Tab-separated table of C-alpha atoms in Angstrom:
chain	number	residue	atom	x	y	z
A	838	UNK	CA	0.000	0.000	0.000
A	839	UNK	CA	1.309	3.297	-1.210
A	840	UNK	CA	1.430	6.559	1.053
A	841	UNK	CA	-0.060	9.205	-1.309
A	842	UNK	CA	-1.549	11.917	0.641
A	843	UNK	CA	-2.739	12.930	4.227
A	844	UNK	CA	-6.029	12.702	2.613
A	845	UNK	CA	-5.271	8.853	2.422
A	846	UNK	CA	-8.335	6.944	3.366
A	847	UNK	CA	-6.682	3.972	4.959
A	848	UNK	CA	-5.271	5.970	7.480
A	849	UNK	CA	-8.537	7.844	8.512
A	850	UNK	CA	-10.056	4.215	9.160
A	851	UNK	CA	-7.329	2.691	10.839
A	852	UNK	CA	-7.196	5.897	13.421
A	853	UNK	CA	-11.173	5.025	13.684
A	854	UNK	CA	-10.757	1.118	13.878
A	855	UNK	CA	-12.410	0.488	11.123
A	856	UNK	CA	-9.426	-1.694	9.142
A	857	UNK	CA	-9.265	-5.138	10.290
A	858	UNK	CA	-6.931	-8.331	9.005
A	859	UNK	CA	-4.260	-7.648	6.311
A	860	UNK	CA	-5.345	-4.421	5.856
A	861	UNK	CA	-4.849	-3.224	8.859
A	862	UNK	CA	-1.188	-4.913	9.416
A	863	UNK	CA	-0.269	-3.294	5.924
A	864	UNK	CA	-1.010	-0.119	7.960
A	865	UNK	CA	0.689	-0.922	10.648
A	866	UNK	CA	3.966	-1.936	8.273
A	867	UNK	CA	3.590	1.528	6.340
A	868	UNK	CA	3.296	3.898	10.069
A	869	UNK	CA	6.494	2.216	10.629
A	870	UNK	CA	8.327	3.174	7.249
A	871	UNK	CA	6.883	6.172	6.568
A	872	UNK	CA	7.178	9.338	8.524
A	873	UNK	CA	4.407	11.422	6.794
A	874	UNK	CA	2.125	8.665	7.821
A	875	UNK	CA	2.799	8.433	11.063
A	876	UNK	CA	2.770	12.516	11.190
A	877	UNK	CA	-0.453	12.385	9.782
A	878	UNK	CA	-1.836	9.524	12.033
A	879	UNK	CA	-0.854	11.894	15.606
A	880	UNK	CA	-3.086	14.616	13.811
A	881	UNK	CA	-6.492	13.274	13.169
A	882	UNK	CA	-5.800	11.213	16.835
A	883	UNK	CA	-5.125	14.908	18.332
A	884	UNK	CA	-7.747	16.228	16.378
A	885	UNK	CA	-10.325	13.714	17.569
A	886	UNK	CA	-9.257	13.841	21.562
A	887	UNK	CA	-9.771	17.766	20.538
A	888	UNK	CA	-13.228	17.447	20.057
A	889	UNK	CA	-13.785	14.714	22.397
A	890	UNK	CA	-12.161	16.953	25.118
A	891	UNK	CA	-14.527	20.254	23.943
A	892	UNK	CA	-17.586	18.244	24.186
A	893	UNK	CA	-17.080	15.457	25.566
A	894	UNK	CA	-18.296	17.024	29.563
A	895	UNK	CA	-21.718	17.296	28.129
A	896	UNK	CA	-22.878	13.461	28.961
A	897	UNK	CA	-21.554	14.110	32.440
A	898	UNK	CA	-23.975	17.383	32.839
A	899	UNK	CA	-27.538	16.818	35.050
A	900	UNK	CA	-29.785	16.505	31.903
A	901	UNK	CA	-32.802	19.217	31.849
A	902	UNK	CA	-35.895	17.842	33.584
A	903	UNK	CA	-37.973	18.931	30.976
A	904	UNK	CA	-36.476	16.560	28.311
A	905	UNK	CA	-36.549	13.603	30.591
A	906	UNK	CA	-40.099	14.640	31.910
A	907	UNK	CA	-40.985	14.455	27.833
A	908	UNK	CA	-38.888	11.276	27.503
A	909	UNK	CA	-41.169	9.590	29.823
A	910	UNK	CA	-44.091	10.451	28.528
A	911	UNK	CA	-44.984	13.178	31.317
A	912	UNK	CA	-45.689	15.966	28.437
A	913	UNK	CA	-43.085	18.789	27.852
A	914	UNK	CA	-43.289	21.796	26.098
A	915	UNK	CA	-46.813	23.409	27.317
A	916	UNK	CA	-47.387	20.804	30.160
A	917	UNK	CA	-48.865	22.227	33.063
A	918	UNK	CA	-47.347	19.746	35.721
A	919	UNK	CA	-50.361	20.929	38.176
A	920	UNK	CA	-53.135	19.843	35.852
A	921	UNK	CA	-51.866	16.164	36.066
A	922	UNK	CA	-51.510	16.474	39.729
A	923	UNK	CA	-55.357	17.211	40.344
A	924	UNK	CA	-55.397	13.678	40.400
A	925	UNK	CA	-53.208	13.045	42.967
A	926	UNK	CA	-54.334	13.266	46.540
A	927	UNK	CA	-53.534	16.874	47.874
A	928	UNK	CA	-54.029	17.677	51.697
A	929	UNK	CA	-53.617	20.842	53.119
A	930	UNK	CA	-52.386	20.594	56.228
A	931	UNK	CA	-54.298	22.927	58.827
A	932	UNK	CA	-53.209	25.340	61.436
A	933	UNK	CA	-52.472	22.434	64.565
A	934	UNK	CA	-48.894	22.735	63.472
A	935	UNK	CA	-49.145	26.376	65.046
A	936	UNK	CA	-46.898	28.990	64.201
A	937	UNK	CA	-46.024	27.664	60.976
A	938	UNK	CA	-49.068	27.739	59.385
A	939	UNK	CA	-50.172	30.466	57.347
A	940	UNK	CA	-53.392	31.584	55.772
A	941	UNK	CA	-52.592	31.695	52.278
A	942	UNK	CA	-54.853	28.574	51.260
A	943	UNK	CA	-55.512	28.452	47.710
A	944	UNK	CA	-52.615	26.845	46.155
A	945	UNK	CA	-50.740	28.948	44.343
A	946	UNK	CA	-49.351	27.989	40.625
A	947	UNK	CA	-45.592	28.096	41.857
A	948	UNK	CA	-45.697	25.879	44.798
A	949	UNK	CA	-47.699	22.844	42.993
A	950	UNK	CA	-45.397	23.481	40.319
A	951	UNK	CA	-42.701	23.077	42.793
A	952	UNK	CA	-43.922	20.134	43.847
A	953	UNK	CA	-43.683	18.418	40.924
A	954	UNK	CA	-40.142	19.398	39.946
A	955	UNK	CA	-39.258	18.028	43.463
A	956	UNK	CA	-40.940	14.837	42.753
A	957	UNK	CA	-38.918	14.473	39.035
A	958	UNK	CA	-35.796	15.483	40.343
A	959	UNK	CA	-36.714	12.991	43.341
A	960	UNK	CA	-37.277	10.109	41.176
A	961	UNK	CA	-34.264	10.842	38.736
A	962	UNK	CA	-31.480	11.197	41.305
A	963	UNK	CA	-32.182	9.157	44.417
A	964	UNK	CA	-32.243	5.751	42.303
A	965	UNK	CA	-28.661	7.074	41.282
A	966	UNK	CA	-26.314	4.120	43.213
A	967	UNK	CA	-22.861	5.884	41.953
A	968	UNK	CA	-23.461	9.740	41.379
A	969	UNK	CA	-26.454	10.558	43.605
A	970	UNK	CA	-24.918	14.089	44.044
A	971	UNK	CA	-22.879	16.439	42.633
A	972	UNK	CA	-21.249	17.583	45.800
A	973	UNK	CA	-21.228	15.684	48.808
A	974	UNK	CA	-21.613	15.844	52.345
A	975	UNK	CA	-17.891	16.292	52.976
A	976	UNK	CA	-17.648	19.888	51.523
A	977	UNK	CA	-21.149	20.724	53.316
A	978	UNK	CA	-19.803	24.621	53.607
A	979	UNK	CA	-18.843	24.727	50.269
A	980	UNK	CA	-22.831	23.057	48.800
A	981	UNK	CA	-24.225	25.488	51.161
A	982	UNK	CA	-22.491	28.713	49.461
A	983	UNK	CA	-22.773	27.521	46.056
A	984	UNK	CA	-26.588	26.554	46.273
A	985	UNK	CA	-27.427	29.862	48.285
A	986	UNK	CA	-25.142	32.081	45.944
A	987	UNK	CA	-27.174	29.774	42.633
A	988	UNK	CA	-30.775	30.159	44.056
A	989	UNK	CA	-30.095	33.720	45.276
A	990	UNK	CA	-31.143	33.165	49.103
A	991	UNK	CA	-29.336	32.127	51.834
A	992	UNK	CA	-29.662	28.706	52.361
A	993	UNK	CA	-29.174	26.255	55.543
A	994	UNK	CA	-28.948	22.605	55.405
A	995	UNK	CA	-31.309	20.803	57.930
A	996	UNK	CA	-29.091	18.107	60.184
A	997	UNK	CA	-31.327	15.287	60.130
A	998	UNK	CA	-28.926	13.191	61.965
A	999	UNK	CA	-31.695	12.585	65.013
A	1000	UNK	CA	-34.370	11.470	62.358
A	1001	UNK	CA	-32.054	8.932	61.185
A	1002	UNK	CA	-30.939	10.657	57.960
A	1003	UNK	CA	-27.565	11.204	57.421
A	1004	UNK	CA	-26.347	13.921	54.583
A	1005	UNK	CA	-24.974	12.513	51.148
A	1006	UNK	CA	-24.836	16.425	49.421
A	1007	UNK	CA	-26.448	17.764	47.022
A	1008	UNK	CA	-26.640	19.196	43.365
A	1009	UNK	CA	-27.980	22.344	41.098
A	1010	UNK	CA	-31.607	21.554	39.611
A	1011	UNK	CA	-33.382	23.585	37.767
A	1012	UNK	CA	-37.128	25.152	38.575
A	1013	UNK	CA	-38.165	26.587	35.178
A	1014	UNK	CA	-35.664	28.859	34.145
A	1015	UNK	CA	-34.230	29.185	37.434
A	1016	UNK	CA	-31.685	27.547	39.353
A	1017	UNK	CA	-32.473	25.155	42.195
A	1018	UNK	CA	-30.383	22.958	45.119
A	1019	UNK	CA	-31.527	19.533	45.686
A	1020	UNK	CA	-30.198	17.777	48.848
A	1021	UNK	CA	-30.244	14.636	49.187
A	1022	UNK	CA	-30.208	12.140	52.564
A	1023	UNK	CA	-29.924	8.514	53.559
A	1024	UNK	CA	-31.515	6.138	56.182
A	1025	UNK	CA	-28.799	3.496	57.203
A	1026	UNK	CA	-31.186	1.360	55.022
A	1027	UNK	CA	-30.193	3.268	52.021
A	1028	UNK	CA	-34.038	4.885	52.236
A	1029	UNK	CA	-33.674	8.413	50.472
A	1030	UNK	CA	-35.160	11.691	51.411
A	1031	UNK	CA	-34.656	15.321	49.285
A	1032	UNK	CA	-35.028	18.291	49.904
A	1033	UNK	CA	-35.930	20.826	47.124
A	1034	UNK	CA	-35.048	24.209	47.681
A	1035	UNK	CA	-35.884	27.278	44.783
A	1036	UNK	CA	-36.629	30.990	45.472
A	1037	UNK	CA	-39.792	31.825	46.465
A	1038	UNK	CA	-40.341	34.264	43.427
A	1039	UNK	CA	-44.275	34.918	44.469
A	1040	UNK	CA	-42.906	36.127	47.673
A	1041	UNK	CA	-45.712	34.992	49.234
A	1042	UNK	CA	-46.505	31.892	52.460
A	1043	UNK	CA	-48.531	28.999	51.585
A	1044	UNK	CA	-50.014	26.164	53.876
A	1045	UNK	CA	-47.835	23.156	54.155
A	1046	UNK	CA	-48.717	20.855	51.463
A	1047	UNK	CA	-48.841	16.774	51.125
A	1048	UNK	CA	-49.065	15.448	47.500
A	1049	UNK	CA	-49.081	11.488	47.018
A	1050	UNK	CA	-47.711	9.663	44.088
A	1051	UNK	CA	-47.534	6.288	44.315
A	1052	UNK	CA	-45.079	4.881	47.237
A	1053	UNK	CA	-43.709	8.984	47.069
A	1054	UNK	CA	-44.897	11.851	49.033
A	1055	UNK	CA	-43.793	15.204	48.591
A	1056	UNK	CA	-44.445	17.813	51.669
A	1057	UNK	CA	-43.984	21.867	50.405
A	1058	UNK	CA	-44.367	24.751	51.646
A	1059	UNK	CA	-43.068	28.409	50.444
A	1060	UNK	CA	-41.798	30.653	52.945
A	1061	UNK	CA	-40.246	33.952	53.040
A	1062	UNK	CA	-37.751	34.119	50.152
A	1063	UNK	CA	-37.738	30.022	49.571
A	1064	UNK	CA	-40.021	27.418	48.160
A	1065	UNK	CA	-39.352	24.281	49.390
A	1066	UNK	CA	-40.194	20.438	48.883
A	1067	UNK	CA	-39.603	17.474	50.569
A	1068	UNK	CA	-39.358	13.892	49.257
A	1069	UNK	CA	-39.264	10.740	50.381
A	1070	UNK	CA	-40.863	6.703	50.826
A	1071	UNK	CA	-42.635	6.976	53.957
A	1072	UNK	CA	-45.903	7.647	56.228
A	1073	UNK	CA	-47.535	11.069	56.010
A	1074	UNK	CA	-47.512	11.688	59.942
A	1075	UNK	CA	-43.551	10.869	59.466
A	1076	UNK	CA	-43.144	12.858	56.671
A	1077	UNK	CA	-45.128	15.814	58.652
A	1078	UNK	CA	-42.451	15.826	61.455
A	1079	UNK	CA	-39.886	15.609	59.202
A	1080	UNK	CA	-41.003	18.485	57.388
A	1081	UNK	CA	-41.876	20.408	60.277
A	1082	UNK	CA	-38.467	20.020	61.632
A	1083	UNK	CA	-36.903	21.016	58.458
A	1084	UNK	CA	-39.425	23.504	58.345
A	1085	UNK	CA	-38.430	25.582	61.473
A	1086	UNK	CA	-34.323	25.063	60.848
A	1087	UNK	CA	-34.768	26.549	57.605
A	1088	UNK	CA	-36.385	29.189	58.983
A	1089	UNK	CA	-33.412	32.202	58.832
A	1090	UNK	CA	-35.035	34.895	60.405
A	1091	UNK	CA	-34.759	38.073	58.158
B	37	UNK	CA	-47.576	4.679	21.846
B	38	UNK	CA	-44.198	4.250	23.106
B	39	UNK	CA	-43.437	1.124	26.157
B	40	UNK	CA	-42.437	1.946	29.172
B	41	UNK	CA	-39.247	-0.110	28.094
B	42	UNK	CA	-38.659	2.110	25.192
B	43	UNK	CA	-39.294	5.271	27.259
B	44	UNK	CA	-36.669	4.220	29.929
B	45	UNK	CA	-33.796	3.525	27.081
B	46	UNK	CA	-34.288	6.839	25.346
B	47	UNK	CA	-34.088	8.138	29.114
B	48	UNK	CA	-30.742	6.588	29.424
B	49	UNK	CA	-30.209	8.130	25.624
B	50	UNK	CA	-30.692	11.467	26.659
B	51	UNK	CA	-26.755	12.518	27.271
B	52	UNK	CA	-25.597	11.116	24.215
B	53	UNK	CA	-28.324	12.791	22.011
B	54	UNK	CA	-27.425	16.160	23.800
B	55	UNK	CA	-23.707	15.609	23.460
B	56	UNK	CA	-24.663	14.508	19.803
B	57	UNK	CA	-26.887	18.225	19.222
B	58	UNK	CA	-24.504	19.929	20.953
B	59	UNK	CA	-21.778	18.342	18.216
B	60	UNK	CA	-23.796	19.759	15.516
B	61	UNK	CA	-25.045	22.961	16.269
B	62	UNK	CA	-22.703	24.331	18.923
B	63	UNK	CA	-25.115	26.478	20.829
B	64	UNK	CA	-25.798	24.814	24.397
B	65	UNK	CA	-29.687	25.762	24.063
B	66	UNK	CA	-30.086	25.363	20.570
B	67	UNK	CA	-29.009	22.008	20.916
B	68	UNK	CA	-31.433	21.204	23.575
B	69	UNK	CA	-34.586	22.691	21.350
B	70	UNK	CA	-32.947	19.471	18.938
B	71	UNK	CA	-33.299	17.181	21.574
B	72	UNK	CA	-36.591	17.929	22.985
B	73	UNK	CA	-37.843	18.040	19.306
B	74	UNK	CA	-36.118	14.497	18.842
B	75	UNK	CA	-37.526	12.881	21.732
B	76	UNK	CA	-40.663	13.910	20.873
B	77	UNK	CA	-40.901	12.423	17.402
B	78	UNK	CA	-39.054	9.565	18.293
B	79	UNK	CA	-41.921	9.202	20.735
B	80	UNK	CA	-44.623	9.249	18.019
B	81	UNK	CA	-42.295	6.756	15.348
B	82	UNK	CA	-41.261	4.166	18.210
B	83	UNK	CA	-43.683	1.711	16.053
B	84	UNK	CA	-40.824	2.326	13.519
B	85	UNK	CA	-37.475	1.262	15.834
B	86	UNK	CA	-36.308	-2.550	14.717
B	87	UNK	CA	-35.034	-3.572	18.318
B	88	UNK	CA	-32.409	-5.427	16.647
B	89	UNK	CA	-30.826	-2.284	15.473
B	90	UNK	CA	-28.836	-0.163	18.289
B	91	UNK	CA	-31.105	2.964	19.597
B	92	UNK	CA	-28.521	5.395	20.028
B	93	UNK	CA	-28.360	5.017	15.790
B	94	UNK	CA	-31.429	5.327	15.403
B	95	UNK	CA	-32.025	8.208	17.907
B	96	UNK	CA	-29.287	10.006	15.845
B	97	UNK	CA	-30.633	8.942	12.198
B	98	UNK	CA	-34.236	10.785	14.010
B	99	UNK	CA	-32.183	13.896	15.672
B	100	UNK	CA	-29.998	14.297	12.505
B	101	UNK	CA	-33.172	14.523	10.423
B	102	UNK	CA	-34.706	17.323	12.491
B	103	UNK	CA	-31.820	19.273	12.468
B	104	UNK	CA	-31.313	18.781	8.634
B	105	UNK	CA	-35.047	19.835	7.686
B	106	UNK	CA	-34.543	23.041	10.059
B	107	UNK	CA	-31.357	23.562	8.774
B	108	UNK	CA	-32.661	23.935	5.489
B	109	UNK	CA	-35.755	25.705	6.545
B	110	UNK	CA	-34.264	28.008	8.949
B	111	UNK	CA	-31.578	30.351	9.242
B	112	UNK	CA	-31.131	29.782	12.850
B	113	UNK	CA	-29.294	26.633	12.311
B	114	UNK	CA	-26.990	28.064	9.535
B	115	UNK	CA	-23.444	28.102	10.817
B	116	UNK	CA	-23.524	30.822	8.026
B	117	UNK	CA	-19.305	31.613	9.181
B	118	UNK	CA	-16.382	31.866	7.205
B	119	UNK	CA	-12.621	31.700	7.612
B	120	UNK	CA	-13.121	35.308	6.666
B	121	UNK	CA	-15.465	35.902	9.739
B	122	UNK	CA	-12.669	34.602	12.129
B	123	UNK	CA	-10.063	36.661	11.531
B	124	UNK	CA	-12.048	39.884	13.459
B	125	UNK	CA	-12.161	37.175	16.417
B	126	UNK	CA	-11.856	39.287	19.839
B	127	UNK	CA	-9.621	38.140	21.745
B	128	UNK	CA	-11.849	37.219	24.819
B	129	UNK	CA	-10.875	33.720	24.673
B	130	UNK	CA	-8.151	32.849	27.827
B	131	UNK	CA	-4.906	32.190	26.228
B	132	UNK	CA	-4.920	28.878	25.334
B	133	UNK	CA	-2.756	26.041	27.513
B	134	UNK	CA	-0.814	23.401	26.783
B	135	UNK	CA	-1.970	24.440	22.756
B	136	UNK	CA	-4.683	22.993	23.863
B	137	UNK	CA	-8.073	24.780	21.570
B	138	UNK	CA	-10.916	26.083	24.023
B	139	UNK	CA	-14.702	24.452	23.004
B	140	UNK	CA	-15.115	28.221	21.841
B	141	UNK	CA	-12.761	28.118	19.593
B	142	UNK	CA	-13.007	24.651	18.254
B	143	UNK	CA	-16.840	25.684	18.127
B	144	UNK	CA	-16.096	28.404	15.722
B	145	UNK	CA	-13.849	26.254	13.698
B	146	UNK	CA	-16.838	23.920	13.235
B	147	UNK	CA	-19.319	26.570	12.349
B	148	UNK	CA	-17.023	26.773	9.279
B	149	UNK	CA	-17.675	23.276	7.784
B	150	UNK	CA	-20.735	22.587	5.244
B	151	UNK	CA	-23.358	20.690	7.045
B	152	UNK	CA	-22.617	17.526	5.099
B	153	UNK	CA	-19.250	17.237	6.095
B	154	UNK	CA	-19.817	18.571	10.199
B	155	UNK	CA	-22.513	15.908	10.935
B	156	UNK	CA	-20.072	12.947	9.678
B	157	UNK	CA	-17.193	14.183	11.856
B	158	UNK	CA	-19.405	14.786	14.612
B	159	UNK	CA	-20.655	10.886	14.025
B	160	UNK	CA	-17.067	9.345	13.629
B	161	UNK	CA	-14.972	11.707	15.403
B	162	UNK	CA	-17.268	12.585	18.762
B	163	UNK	CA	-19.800	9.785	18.705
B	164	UNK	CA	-17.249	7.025	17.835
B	165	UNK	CA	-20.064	5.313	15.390
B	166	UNK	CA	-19.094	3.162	12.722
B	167	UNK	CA	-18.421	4.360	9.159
B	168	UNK	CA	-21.609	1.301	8.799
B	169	UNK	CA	-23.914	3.555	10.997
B	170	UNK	CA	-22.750	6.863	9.526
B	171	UNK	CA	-23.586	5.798	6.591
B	172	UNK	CA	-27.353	4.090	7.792
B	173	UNK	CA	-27.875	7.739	9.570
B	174	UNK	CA	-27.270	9.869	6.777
B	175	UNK	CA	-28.283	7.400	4.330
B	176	UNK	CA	-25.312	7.738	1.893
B	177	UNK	CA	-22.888	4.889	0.746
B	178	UNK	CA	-19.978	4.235	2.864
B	179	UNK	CA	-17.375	5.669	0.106
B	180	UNK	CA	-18.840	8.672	0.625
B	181	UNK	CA	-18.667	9.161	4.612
B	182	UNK	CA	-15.164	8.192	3.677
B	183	UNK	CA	-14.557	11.024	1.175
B	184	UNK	CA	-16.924	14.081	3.690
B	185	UNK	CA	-14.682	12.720	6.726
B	186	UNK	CA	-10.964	13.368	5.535
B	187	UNK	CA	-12.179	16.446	3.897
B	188	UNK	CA	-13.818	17.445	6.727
B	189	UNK	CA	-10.756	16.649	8.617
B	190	UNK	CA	-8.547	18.060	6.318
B	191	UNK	CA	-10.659	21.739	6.759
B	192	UNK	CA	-10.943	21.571	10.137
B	193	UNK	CA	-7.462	21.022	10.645
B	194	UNK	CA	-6.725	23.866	8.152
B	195	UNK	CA	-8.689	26.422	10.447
B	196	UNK	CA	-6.845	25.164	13.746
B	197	UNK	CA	-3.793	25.869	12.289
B	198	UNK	CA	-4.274	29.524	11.570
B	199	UNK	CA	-5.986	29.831	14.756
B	200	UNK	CA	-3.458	28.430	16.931
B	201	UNK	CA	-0.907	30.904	15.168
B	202	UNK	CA	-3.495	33.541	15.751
B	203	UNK	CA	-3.948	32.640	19.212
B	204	UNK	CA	0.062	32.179	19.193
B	205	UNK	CA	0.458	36.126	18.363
B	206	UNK	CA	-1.992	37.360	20.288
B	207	UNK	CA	-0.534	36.146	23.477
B	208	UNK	CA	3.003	37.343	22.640
């Protein structure tokens, strides 16, 4: 096989395994001879790990919920996520929690929203074995000033250590256009809890909220600058102390 | 209407495809807009996936076709740049390390290449498909991924070049 030009097709499909048997130990034999060859060879390998390295990052990014929420059927572009949860069970929790209830009843647009991101983001991460979280529990100082410098609002991560949930970190999320933290916690019996935190951008309280969805139930609540939810497998009277706990360590006074 | 199986695989597609937009159109949110309209439509054809073929191809053949028809249709999509348009380049890109190219940069360089050679370098190059897939995707022979990738190469290499010497003066 004759070297002609760098234009030489052999040598684009043996840098792209594509030449197999004697033709690829003829290329072999001629990278050995011939300089220009080999020259050539270390450029389309550089170029490739080029473009590998520019673009590569972007299967390691958190994909938008709104393409995996269309992925799996749950609509997308012009879905309104609290249409579809009408048929879920909502209770409004009433004032016996005391001083954290407020009397904004009617469910506002952002919080059920809210609700539902929390439950997506739920569902998508906590199954996550490997890479549940972006940044974990170990640089707790450093998730707590990036998520309250990304959502806007100063932000305090609940210890749940005394309700048996221990923190594993946290990651960015999204809530419509803006950004969002998600923390995430585990049970000793690998049971995960999250917490989703956005800004409260009605600036308006609402009643603390229970929505069901299968084995799931989300608890939220907005509150001074932040809308929260809470996730996790469990009983609604546990989820109600948990949420009330988180609830009142949240609460920064300001 | 889809499975729940074939829902849960083109979940699991969903990096690739974006890393696969991103790969052809450059813009971050542009690129999305090409997913979201691929997942959708590959939603309503699932009756038309052979399971025996792999998904990611066909995902891609699906996501390549979208972005061709709007590519043709509109001017959003037009990389519309020429070696010519590069040369004003402000220098707002960090000096580069180790010669290394930044994405903006190697972005740029892309925008430069005609559609029909981008998408197969973006196939072989990024994606690491087959010159066999490339070709089922596009739906040309193999000969002639062959011929689109080493000029595409060839190009694309060309425009490095001069911008790494660019790049090279700037910083001195």
């Amino acid at each position: 096989m004759a070297f002609e030009t760098v234009e030489n097709w052999a040598l684009h499909a043996f840098a792209d395994g594509e030449l197999e048997g004697e033709e690829r130990s003829a290329m072999e034999r001629l990278l050995v001879e011939n300089d220009e060859a080999r020259k050539a060879l270390v450029a389309i390998n550089y170029q490739k790990s080029e473009l590998r390295r520019a673009f590569g990052g972007v299967v390691d990014e958190a994909v938008p919920l709104s393409l995996i929420a269309t992925a799996q059927g749950r609509g997308g572009r012009g879905f309104l996520p609290y249409a579809a949860m009408a048929a879920s069970v909502v209770l409004v929790v009433m004032g016996a929690a005391g001083g954290w209830y407020s009397a904004q009843h009617s469910e506002s647009v952002q919080t059920a929203e809210l609700a539902h991101r929390a439950l997506v983001a739920h569902e998508v991460y906590s199954v996550d074995v490997r890479h549940p979280v972006e940044v974990a529990a170990a640089e707790q100082d450093h998730l707590q000033a990036w998520l309250s410098k990304r959502v806007g609002t100063a932000i305090k991560i609940p210890n749940l250590d005394a309700e048996g949930f221990s923190l594993l970190g946290g990651r960015l999320v999204t809530a419509g256009d803006n950004p969002a933290g998600q923390l995430m916690y585990e049970t000793a019996d690998k049971q995960r809890l999250t917490i989703f935190i956005a800004s409260n951008t009605e600036n308006k309280d609402s009643a603390l909220r229970l929505v069901e969805n299968g084995k799931l139930i989300t608890c939220y609540w907005s509150d001074k600058k932040l809308a929260m939810a809470v996730t996790g497998d469990m009983a609604k009277d546990e989820m109600m102390v948990l949420a009330k706990n988180i609830y009142e360590q949240m609460d920064i006074k300001s | 209407m889809a499975t729940a199986n074939f829902r849960n695989d083109l979940v699991k597609e969903l990096p690739y495809l974006r890393r696969f937009a991103r790969g052809l159109c450059g813009d971050a949110s542009l690129a999305d807009d090409l997913v979201q309209d691929c997942v959708e439509r590959a939603l309503t054809k699932s009756h038309l996936y052979d399971p025996a073929r792999p998904l990611r191809a066909w995902l891609y053949a699906v996501l390549r076709n979208i972005f061709v028809s709007n590519w043709r249709r509109n001017a959003k999509f037009v990389g519309a740049k020429t070696v010519d348009d590069l040369v004003g380049f402000e220098g707002s890109v960090a000096p580069e390390q180790d010669s290394n190219f930044s994405v903006a940069v190697i972005t740029e360089a892309l925008d430069t290449l005609p559609t029909q050679q981008r998408e197969v370098l973006v196939l072989i190059s990024l994606e690491e498909m087959s010159y066999k897939d490339a070709s089922e995707i596009i739906g040309v022979p193999i000969g002639t991924i062959m011929s689109r990738l080493s000029r595409a190469r060839a190009h694309l290499e060309n425009i490095l070049e001069k911008r790494g010497t660019t790049v090279l003066r700037r910083v001195k």
